[in-house]
PDB file of C-alpha atoms in Angstrom:
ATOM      1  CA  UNK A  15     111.111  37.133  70.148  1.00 57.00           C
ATOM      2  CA  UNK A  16     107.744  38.382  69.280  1.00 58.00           C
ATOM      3  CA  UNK A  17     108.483  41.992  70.120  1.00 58.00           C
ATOM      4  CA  UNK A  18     111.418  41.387  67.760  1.00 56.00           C
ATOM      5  CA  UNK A  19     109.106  40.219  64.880  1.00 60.00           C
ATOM      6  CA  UNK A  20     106.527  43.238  65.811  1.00 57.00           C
ATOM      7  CA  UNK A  21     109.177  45.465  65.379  1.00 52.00           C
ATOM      8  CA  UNK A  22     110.907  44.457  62.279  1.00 47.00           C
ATOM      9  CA  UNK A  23     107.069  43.875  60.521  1.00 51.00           C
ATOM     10  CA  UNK A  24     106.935  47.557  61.650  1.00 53.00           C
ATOM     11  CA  UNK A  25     109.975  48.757  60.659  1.00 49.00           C
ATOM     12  CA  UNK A  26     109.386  47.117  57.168  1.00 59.00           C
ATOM     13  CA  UNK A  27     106.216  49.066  57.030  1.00 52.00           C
ATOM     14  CA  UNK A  28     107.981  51.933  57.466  1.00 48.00           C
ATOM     15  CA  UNK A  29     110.360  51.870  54.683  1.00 55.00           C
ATOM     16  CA  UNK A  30     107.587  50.417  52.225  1.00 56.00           C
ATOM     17  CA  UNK A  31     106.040  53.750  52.919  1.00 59.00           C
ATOM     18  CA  UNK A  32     109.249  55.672  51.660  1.00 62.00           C
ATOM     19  CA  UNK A  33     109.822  53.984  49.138  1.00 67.00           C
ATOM     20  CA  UNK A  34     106.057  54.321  48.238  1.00 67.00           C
ATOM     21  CA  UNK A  35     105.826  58.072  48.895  1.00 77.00           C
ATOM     22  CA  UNK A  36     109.646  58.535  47.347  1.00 81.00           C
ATOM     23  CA  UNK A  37     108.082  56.553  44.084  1.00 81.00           C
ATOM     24  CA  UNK A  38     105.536  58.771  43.860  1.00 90.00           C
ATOM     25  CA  UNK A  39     107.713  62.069  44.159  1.00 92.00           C
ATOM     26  CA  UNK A  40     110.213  60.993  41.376  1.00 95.00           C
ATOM     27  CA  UNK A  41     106.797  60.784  39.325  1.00 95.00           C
ATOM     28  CA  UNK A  42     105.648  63.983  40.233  1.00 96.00           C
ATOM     29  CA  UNK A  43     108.997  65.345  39.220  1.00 97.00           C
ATOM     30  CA  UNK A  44     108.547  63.788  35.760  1.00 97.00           C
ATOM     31  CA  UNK A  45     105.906  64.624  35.389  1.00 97.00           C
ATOM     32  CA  UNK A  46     106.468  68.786  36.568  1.00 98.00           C
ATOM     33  CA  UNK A  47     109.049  68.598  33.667  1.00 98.00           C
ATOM     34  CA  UNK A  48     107.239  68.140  31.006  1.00 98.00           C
ATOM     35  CA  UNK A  49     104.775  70.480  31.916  1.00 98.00           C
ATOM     36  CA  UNK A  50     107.119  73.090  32.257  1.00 98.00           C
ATOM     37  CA  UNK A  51     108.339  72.275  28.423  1.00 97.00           C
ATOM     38  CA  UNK A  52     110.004  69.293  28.717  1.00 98.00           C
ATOM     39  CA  UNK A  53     109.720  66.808  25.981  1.00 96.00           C
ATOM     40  CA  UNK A  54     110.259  64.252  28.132  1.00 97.00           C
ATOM     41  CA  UNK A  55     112.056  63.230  31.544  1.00 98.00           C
ATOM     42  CA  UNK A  56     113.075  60.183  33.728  1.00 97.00           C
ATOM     43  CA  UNK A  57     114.874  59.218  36.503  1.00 97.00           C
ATOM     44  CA  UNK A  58     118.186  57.813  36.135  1.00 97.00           C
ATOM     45  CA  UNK A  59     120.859  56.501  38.962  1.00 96.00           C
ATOM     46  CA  UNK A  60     123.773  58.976  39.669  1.00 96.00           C
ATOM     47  CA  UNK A  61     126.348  56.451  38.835  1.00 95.00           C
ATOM     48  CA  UNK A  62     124.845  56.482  35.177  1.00 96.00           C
ATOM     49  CA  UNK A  63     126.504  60.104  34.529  1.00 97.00           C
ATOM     50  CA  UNK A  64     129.182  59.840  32.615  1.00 97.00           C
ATOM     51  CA  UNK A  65     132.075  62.383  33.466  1.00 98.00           C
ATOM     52  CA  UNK A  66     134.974  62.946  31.300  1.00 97.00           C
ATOM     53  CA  UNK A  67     137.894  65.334  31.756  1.00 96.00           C
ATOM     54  CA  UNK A  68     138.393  66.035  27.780  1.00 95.00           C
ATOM     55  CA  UNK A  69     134.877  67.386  27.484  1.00 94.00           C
ATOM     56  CA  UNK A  70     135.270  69.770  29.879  1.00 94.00           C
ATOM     57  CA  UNK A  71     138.603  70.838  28.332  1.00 92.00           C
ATOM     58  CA  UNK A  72     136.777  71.719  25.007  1.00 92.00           C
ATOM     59  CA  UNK A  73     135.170  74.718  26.619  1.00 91.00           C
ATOM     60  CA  UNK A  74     138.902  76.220  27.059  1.00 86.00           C
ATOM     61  CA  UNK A  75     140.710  74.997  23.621  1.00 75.00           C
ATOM     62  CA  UNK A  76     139.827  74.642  21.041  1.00 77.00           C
ATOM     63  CA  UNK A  77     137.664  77.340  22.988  1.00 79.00           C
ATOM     64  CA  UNK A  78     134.062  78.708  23.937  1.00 88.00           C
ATOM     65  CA  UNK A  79     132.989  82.028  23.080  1.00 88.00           C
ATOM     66  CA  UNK A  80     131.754  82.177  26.208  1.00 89.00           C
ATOM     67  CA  UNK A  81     134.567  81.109  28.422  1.00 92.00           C
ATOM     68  CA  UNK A  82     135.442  82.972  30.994  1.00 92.00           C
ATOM     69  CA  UNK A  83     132.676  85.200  31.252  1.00 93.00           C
ATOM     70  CA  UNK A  84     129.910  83.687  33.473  1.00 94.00           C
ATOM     71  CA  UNK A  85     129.850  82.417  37.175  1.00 93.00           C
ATOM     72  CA  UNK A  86     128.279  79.191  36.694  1.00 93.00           C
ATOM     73  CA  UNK A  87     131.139  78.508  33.363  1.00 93.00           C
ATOM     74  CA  UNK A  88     134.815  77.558  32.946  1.00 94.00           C
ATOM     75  CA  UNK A  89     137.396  78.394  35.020  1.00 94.00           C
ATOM     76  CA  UNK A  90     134.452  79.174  37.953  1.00 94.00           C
ATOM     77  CA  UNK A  91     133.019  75.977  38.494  1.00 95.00           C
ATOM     78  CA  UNK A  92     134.898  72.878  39.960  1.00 95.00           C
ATOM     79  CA  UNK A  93     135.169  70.993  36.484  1.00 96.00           C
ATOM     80  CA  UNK A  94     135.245  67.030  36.142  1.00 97.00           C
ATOM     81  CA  UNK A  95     136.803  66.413  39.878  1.00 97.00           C
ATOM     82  CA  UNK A  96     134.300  68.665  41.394  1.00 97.00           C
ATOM     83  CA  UNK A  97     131.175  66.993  40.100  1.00 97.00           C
ATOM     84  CA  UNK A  98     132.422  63.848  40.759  1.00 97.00           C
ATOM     85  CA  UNK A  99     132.879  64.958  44.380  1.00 97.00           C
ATOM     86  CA  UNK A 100     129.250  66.150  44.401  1.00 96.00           C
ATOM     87  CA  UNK A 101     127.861  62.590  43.408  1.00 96.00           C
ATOM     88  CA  UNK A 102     129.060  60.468  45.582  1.00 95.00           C
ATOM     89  CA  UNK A 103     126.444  62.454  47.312  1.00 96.00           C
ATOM     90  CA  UNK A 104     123.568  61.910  45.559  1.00 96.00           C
ATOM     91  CA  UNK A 105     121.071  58.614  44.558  1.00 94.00           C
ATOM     92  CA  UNK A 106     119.411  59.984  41.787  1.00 96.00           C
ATOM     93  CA  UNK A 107     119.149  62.625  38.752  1.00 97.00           C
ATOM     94  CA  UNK A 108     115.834  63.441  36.924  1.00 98.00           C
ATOM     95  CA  UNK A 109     116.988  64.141  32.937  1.00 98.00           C
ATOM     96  CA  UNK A 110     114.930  66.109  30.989  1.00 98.00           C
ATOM     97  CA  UNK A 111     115.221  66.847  26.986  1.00 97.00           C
ATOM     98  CA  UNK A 112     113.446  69.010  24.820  1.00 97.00           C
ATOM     99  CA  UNK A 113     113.459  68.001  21.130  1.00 95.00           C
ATOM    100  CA  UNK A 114     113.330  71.117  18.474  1.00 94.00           C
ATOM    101  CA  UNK A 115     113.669  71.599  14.678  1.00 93.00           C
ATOM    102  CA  UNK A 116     117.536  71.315  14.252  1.00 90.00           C
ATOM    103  CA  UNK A 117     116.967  75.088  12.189  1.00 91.00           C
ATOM    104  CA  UNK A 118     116.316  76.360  15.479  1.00 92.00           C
ATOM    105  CA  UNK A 119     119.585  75.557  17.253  1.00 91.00           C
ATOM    106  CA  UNK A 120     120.988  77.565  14.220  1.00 91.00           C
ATOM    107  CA  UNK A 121     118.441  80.771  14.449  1.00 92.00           C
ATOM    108  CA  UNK A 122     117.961  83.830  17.238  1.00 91.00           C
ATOM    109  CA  UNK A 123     115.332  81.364  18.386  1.00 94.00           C
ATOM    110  CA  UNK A 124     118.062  79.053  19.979  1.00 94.00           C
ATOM    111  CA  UNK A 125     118.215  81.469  23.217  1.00 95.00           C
ATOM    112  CA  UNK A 126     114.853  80.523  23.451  1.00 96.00           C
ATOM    113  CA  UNK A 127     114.867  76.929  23.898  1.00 97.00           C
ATOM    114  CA  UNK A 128     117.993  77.047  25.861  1.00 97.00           C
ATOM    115  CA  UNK A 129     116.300  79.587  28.531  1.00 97.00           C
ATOM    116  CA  UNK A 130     113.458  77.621  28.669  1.00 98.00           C
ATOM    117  CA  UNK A 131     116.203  74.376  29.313  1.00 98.00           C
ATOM    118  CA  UNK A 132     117.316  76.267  31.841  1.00 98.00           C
ATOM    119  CA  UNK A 133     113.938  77.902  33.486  1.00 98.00           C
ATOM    120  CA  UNK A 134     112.880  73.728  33.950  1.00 98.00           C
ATOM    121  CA  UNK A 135     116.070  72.453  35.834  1.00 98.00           C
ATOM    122  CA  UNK A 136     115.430  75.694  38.106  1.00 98.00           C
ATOM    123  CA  UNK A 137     111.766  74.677  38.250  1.00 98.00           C
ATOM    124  CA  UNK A 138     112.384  70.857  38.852  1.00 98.00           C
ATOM    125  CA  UNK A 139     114.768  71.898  41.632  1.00 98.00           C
ATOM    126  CA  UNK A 140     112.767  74.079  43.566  1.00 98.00           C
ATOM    127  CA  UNK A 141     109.809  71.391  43.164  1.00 97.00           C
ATOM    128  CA  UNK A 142     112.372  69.095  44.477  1.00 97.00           C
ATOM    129  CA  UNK A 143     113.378  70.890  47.322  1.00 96.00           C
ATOM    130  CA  UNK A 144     109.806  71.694  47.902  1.00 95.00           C
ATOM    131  CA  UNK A 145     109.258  67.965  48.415  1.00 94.00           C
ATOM    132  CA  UNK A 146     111.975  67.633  50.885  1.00 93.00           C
ATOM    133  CA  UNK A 147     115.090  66.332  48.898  1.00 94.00           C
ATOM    134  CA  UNK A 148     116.886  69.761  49.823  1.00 92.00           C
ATOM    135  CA  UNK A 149     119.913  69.673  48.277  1.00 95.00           C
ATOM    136  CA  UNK A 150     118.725  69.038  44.818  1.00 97.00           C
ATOM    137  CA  UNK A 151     120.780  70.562  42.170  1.00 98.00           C
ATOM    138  CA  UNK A 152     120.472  71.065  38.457  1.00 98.00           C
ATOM    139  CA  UNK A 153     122.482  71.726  35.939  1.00 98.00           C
ATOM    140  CA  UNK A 154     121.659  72.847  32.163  1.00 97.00           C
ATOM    141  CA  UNK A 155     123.139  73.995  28.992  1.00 94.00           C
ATOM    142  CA  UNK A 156     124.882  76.848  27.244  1.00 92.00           C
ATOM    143  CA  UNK A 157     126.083  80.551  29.074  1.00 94.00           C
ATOM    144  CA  UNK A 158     123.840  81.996  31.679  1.00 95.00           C
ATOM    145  CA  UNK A 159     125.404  85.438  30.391  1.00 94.00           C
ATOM    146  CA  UNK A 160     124.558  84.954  26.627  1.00 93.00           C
ATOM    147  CA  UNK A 161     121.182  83.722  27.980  1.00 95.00           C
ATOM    148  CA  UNK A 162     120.078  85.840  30.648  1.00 96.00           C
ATOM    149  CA  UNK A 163     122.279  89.113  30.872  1.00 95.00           C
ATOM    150  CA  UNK A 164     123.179  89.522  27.033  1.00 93.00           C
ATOM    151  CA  UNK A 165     122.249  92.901  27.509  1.00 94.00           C
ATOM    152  CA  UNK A 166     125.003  93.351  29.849  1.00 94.00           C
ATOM    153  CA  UNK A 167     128.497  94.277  29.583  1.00 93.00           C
ATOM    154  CA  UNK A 168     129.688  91.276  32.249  1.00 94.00           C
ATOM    155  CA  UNK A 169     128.243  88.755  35.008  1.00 96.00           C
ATOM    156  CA  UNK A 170     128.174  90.488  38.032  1.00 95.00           C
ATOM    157  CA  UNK A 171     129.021  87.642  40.058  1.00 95.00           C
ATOM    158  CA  UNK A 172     132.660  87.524  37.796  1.00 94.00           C
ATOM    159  CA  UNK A 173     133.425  91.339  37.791  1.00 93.00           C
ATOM    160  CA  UNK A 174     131.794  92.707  41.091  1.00 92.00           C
ATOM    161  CA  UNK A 175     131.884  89.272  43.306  1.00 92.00           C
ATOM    162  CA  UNK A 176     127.814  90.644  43.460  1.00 94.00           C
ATOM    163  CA  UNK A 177     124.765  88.599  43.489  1.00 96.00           C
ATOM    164  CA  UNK A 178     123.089  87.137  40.265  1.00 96.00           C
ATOM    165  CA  UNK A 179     120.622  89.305  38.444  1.00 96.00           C
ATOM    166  CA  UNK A 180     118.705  86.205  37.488  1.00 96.00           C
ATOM    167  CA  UNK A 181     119.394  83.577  40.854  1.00 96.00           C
ATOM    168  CA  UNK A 182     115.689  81.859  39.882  1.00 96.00           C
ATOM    169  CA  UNK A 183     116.652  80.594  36.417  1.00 96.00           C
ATOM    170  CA  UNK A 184     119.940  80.551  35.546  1.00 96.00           C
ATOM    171  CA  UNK A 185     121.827  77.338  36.099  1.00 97.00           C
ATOM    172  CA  UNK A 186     125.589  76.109  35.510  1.00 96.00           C
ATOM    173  CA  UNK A 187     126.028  74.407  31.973  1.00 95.00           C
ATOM    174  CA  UNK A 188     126.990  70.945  32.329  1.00 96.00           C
ATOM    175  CA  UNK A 189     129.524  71.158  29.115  1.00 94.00           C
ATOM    176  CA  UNK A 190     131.730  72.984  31.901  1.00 95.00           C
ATOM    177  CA  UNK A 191     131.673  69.905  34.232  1.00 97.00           C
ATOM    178  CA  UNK A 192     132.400  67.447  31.693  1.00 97.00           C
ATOM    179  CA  UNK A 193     129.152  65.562  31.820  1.00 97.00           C
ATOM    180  CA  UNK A 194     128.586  63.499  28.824  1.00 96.00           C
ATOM    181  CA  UNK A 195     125.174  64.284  27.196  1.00 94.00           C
ATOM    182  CA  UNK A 196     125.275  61.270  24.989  1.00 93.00           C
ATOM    183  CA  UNK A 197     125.778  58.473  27.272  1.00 95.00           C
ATOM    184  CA  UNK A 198     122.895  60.867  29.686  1.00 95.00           C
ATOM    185  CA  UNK A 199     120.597  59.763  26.708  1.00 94.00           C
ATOM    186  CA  UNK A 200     121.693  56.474  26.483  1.00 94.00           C
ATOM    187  CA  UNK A 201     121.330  55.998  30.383  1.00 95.00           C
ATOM    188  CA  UNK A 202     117.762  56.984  29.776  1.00 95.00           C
ATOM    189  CA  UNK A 203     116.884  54.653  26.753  1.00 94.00           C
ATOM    190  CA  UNK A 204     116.027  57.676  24.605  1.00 93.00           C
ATOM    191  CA  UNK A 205     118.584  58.383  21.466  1.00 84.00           C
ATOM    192  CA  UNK A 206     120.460  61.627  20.573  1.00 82.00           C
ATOM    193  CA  UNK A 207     119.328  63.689  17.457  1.00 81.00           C
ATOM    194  CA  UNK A 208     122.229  65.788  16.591  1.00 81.00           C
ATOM    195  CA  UNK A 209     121.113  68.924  14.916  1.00 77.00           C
ATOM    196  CA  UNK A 210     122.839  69.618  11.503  1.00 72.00           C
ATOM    197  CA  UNK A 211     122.387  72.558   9.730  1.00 72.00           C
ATOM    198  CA  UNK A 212     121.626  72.377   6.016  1.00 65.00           C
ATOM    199  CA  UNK A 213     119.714  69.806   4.304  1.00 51.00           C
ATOM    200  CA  UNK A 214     122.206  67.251   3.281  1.00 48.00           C
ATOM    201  CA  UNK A 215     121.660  63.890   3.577  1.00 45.00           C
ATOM    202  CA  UNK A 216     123.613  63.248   7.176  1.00 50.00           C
ATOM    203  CA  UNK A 217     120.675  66.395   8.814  1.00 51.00           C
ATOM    204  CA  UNK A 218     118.669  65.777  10.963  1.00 58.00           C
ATOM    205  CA  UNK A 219     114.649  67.166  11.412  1.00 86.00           C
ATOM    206  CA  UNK A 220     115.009  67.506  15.188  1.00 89.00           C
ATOM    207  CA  UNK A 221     117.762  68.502  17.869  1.00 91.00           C
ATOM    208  CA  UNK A 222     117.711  67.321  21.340  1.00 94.00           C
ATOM    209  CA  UNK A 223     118.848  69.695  23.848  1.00 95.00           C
ATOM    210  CA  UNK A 224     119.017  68.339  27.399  1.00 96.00           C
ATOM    211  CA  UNK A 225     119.159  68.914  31.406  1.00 97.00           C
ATOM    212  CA  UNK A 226     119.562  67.324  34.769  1.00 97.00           C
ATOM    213  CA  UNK A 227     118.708  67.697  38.598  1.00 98.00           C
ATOM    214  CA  UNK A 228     120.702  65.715  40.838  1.00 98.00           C
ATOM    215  CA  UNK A 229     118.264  64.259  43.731  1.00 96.00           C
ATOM    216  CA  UNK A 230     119.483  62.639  46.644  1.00 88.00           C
TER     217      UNK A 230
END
């Protein structure tokens, strides 16, 4: 009976430690985000994402520009069912926003702030993966091709079945798996600026553009 006691007290220990150590890896993770341009970040459960068919469905009608065009876009990514496959495999997701001057969303300067969106998931997952939760994934927003290979004619991973030009930074766009950015925000306490463009009365100053890496 005493071993039995020694051994649970140790065992207890144990797990104290993980949870410790795993504590202080979320943190770190948080913390990486908003160093790498994130406004700010936070960990969230994986049942908090909100995935809905009829989101996804607006990248095919009433239609993206971009449909069809990239690898990590509608029709070549597994949609609503596939991501709610993926997280019945996963714990956790860090979410990460970056808030900008709604005029930006509607200037050339929007690539900008949605390749840096993308250049942090990639950074939070490899940082993740780093620390030993190795099947981290992330997901971002808008078309790797508008974002990364504008300057080419398609994806090469769509036309030639090749590898991606730009494998470090360029991350699937969670509009194409129907995740639902609004209830993300809620999840995390933080609200949703909208950007509007113009100055009427229902603008908004600030946009809030946002990302996620799922961590087991």
């Amino acid at each position: 009976m005493g071993d039995d006691r020694m051994i649970a007290g140790k065992w207890k220990g144990i797990e104290k430690m993980k949870e410790e150590r795993d504590t202080a890896g979320l943190q770190e993770l948080i913390q990486l985000a908003c160093r790498l341009g994130a406004s700010e970040a936070a960990v969230i459960t994986a049942g908090d994402i909100s995935v809905e068919d009829d989101l996804a469905d607006l990248c095919k009608e009433p239609g993206c520009e971009k449909y069809g065009q990239a690898a990590s876009c509608p029709p070549y990514v597994s949609g609503p069912s596939g991501f709610r496959e993926l997280l019945r495999k996963y714990k956790r997701a860090v979410v990460f926003k970056i808030e900008v001057p709604s005029e930006v969303l509607f200037s050339d300067e929007r690539r900008d702030v949605f390749r840096l969106l993308h250049e942090i998931a990639a950074g939070i997952e490899r940082a993740a993966v780093l620390m030993g939760y190795r099947d981290s994934k992330a997901f971002a927003g808008g078309s790797c091709k508008d974002l990364f290979c504008q300057d080419h004619a398609r994806c090469r991973v769509v036309s030639e079945g090749g590898a991606c030009r730009h494998p470090d930074h360029a991350r699937p766009s969670m509009s194409g798996f129907g995740i639902n950015v609004t209830k993300l925000m809620q999840a995390t306490g933080w609200s949703m600026n909208r950007a509007v463009q113009g100055t009427g009365r229902d603008s908004t100053s600030m946009g809030t553009v946002c990302g996620l890496v799922l961590i087991q």
